[in-house]
Coordinates of C-alpha atoms in Angstrom, one line a residue:
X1 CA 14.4 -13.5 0.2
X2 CA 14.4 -12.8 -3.4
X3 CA 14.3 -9.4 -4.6
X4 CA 13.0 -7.8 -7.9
X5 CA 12.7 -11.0 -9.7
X6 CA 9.2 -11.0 -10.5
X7 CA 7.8 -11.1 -13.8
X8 CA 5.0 -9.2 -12.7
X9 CA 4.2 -6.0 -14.9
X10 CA 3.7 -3.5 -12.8
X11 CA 1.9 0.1 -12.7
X12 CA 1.7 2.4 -10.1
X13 CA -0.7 5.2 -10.2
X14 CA -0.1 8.6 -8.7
X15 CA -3.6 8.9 -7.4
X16 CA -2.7 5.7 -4.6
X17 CA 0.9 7.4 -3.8
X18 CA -1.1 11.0 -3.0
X19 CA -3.5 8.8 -1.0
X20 CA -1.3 7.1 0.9
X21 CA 0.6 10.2 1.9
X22 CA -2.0 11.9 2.8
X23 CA -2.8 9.1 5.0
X24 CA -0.1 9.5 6.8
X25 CA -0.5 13.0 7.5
X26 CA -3.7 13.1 8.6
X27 CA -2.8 10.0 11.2
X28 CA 0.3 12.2 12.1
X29 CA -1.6 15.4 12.6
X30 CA -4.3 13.7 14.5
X31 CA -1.7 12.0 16.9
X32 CA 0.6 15.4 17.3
X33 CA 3.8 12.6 17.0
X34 CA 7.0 12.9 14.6
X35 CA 7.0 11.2 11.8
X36 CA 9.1 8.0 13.4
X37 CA 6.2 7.9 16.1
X38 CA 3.6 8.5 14.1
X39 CA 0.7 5.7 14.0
X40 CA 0.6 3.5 10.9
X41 CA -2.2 3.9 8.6
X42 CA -3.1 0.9 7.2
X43 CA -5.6 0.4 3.3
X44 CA -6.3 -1.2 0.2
X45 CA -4.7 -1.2 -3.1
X46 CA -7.2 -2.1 -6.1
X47 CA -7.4 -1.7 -9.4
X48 CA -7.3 -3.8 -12.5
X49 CA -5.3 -7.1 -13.3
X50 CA -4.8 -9.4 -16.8
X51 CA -2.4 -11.8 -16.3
X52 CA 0.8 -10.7 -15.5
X53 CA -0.3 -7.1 -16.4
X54 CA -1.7 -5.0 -13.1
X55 CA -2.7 -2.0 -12.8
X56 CA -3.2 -0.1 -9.2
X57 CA -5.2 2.6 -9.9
X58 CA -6.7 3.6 -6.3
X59 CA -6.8 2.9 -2.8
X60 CA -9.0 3.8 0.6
X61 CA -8.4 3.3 4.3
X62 CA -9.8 0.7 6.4
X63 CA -10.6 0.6 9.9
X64 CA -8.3 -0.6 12.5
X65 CA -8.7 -2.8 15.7
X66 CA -5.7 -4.1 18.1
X67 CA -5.1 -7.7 16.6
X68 CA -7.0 -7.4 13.4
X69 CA -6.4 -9.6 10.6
X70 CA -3.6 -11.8 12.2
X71 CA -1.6 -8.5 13.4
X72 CA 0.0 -9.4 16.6
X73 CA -2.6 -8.9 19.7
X74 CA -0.4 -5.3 20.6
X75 CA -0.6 -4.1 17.2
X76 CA -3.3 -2.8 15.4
X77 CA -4.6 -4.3 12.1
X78 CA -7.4 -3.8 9.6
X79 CA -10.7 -4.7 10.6
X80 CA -12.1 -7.7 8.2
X81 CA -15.9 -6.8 7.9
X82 CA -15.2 -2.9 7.6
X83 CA -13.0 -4.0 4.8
X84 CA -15.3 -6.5 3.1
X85 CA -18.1 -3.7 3.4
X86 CA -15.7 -0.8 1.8
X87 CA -14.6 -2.9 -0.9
X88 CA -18.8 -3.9 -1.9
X89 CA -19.4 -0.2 -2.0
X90 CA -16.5 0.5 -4.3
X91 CA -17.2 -2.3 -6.5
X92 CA -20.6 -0.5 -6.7
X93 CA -18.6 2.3 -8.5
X94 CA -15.6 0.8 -9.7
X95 CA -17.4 -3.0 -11.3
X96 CA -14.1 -3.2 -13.3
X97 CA -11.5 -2.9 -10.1
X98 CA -10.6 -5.7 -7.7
X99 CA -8.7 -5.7 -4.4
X100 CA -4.7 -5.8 -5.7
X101 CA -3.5 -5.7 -1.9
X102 CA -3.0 -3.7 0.8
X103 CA -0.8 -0.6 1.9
X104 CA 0.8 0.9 5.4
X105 CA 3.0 3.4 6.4
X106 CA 6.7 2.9 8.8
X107 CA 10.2 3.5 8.4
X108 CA 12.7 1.0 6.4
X109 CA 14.5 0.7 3.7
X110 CA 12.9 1.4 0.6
X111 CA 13.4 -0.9 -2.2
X112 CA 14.6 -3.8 0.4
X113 CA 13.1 -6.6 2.3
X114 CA 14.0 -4.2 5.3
X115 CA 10.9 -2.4 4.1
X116 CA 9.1 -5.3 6.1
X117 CA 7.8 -5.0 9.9
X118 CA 6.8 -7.5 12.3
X119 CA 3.5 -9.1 11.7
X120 CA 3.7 -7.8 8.3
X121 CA 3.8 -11.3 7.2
X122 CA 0.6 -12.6 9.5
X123 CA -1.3 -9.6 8.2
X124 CA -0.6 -10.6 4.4
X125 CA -1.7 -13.9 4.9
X126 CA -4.8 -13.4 6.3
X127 CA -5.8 -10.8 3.6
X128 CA -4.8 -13.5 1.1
X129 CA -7.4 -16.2 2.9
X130 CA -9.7 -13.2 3.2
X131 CA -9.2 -13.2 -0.7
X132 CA -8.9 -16.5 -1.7
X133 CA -5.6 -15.5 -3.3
X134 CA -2.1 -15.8 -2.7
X135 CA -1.0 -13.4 -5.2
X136 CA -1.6 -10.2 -3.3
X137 CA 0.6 -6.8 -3.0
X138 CA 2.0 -5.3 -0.3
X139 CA 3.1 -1.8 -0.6
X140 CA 5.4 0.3 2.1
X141 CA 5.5 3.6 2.3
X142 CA 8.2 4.7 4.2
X143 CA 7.5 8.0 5.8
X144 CA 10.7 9.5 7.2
X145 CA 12.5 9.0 4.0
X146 CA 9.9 10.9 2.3
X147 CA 10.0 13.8 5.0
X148 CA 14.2 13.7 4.9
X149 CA 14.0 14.4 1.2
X150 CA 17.6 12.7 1.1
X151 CA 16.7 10.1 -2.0
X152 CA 15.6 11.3 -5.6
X153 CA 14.2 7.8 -6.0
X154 CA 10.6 7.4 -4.3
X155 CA 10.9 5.9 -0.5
X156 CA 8.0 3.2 -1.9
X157 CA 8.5 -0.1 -2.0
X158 CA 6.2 -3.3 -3.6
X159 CA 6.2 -6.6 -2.7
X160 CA 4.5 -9.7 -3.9
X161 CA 3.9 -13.0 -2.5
X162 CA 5.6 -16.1 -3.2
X163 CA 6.0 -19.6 -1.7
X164 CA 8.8 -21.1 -1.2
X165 CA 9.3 -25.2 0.3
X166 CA 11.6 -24.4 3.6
X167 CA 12.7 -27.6 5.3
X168 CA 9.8 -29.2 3.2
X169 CA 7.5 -27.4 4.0
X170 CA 5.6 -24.3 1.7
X171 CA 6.4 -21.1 3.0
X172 CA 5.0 -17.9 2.1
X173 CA 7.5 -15.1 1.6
X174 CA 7.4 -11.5 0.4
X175 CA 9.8 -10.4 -2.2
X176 CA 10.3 -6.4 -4.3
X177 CA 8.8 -5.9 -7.2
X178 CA 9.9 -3.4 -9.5
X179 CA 7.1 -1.2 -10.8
X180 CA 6.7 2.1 -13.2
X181 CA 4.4 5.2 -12.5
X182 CA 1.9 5.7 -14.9
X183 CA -0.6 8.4 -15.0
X184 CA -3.8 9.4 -17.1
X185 CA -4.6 12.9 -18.2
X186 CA -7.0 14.0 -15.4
X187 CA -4.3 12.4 -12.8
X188 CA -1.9 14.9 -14.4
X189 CA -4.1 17.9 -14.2
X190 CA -4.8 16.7 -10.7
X191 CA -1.4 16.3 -9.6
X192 CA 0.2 19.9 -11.3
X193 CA -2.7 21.3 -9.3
X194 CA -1.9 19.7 -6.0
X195 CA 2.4 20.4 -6.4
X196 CA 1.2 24.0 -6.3
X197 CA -0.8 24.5 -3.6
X198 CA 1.5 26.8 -1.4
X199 CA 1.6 26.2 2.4
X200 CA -0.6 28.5 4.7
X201 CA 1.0 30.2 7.8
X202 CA 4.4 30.2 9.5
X203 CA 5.0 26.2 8.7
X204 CA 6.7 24.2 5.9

């Protein structure tokens, strides 16, 4: 699997990486488990795209049900008509943002293929027929990295889709993109305001 070879130029806004972590929380909070046991919250990445040039400037959780969109029958996955209804009410506010892909929380290796979980894959696929596109995102979060605190680079990884012929036949594969953080001013103002917030009571 090819890894950051992509061509794709691509922005990352902070506004998706404090949703996504607060996701998580929330999930973990609600299910009292560590972070490695912790359920995996699943959502959509949208935002803007011209060419080669994208943009993801927000996301918001969908709905899960055990099997949904091509996630194996044990495993939950989103929920196709919750997500086609979320993503008509945000075009309502957002007429200039499209679905970019999709997002979910558990452990790997950031930056790798090892990012990747079973039925990852089956999930992406059916988003893409949901779609009608093959060039959707996938980003990973990986939450016990981000806990440990061990890495100065962000535990997030991005992957894009590409087919490849094995044994003559076309294959879709995911493979890392590299990406940049971008921010605008009210992000900023949003983001210095959330980094000091000081924790209430006893915990950390």
């Amino acid at each position: 699997m090819a890894e950051e070879s992509s061509s794709l130029a691509l922005t990352l806004h902070p506004l998706v990486i404090i949703n996504v972590s607060d996701h998580f929380t929330r999930s973990r909070a609600q299910s009292d488990s560590a972070a490695s046991n912790a359920p995996r919250a699943f959502g959509i990445l949208i935002g803007a795209q011209s060419g080669r040039q994208v943009e993801i400037a927000n996301s918001f959780e969908v709905k899960l049900i055990p099997g949904g969109c091509g996630a194996p029958s044990s495993q939950p996955g989103p929920d196709l008509e919750n997500l086609k209804a979320r993503l008509e009410q945000y075009k309502k506010t957002f007429a200039d943002y499209e679905m970019l892909g999709w997002y979910s929380t558990a452990a790997g290796t950031p930056g790798t293929s090892e990012a990747l979980q079973d039925g990852d894959l089956a999930i992406h696929q059916a988003l893409c027929d949901f779609c009608e596109s093959s060039s959707l995102l996938y980003l990973t979060l990986d939450p016990v990295a981000a806990l440990a605190g061990v890495q100065r680079e962000l535990p997030i990884t991005i992957f894009e889709s590409e087919v490849h012929v094995v044994s003559d036949t076309p294959t879709m594969q995911l493979a890392v993109v590299p990406y940049k953080i971008d921010s605008i001013e009210s992000e900023r103002i949003a983001v210095d305001h959330i980094a000091h917030i000081l924790p209430t009571g006893d915990s950390n």
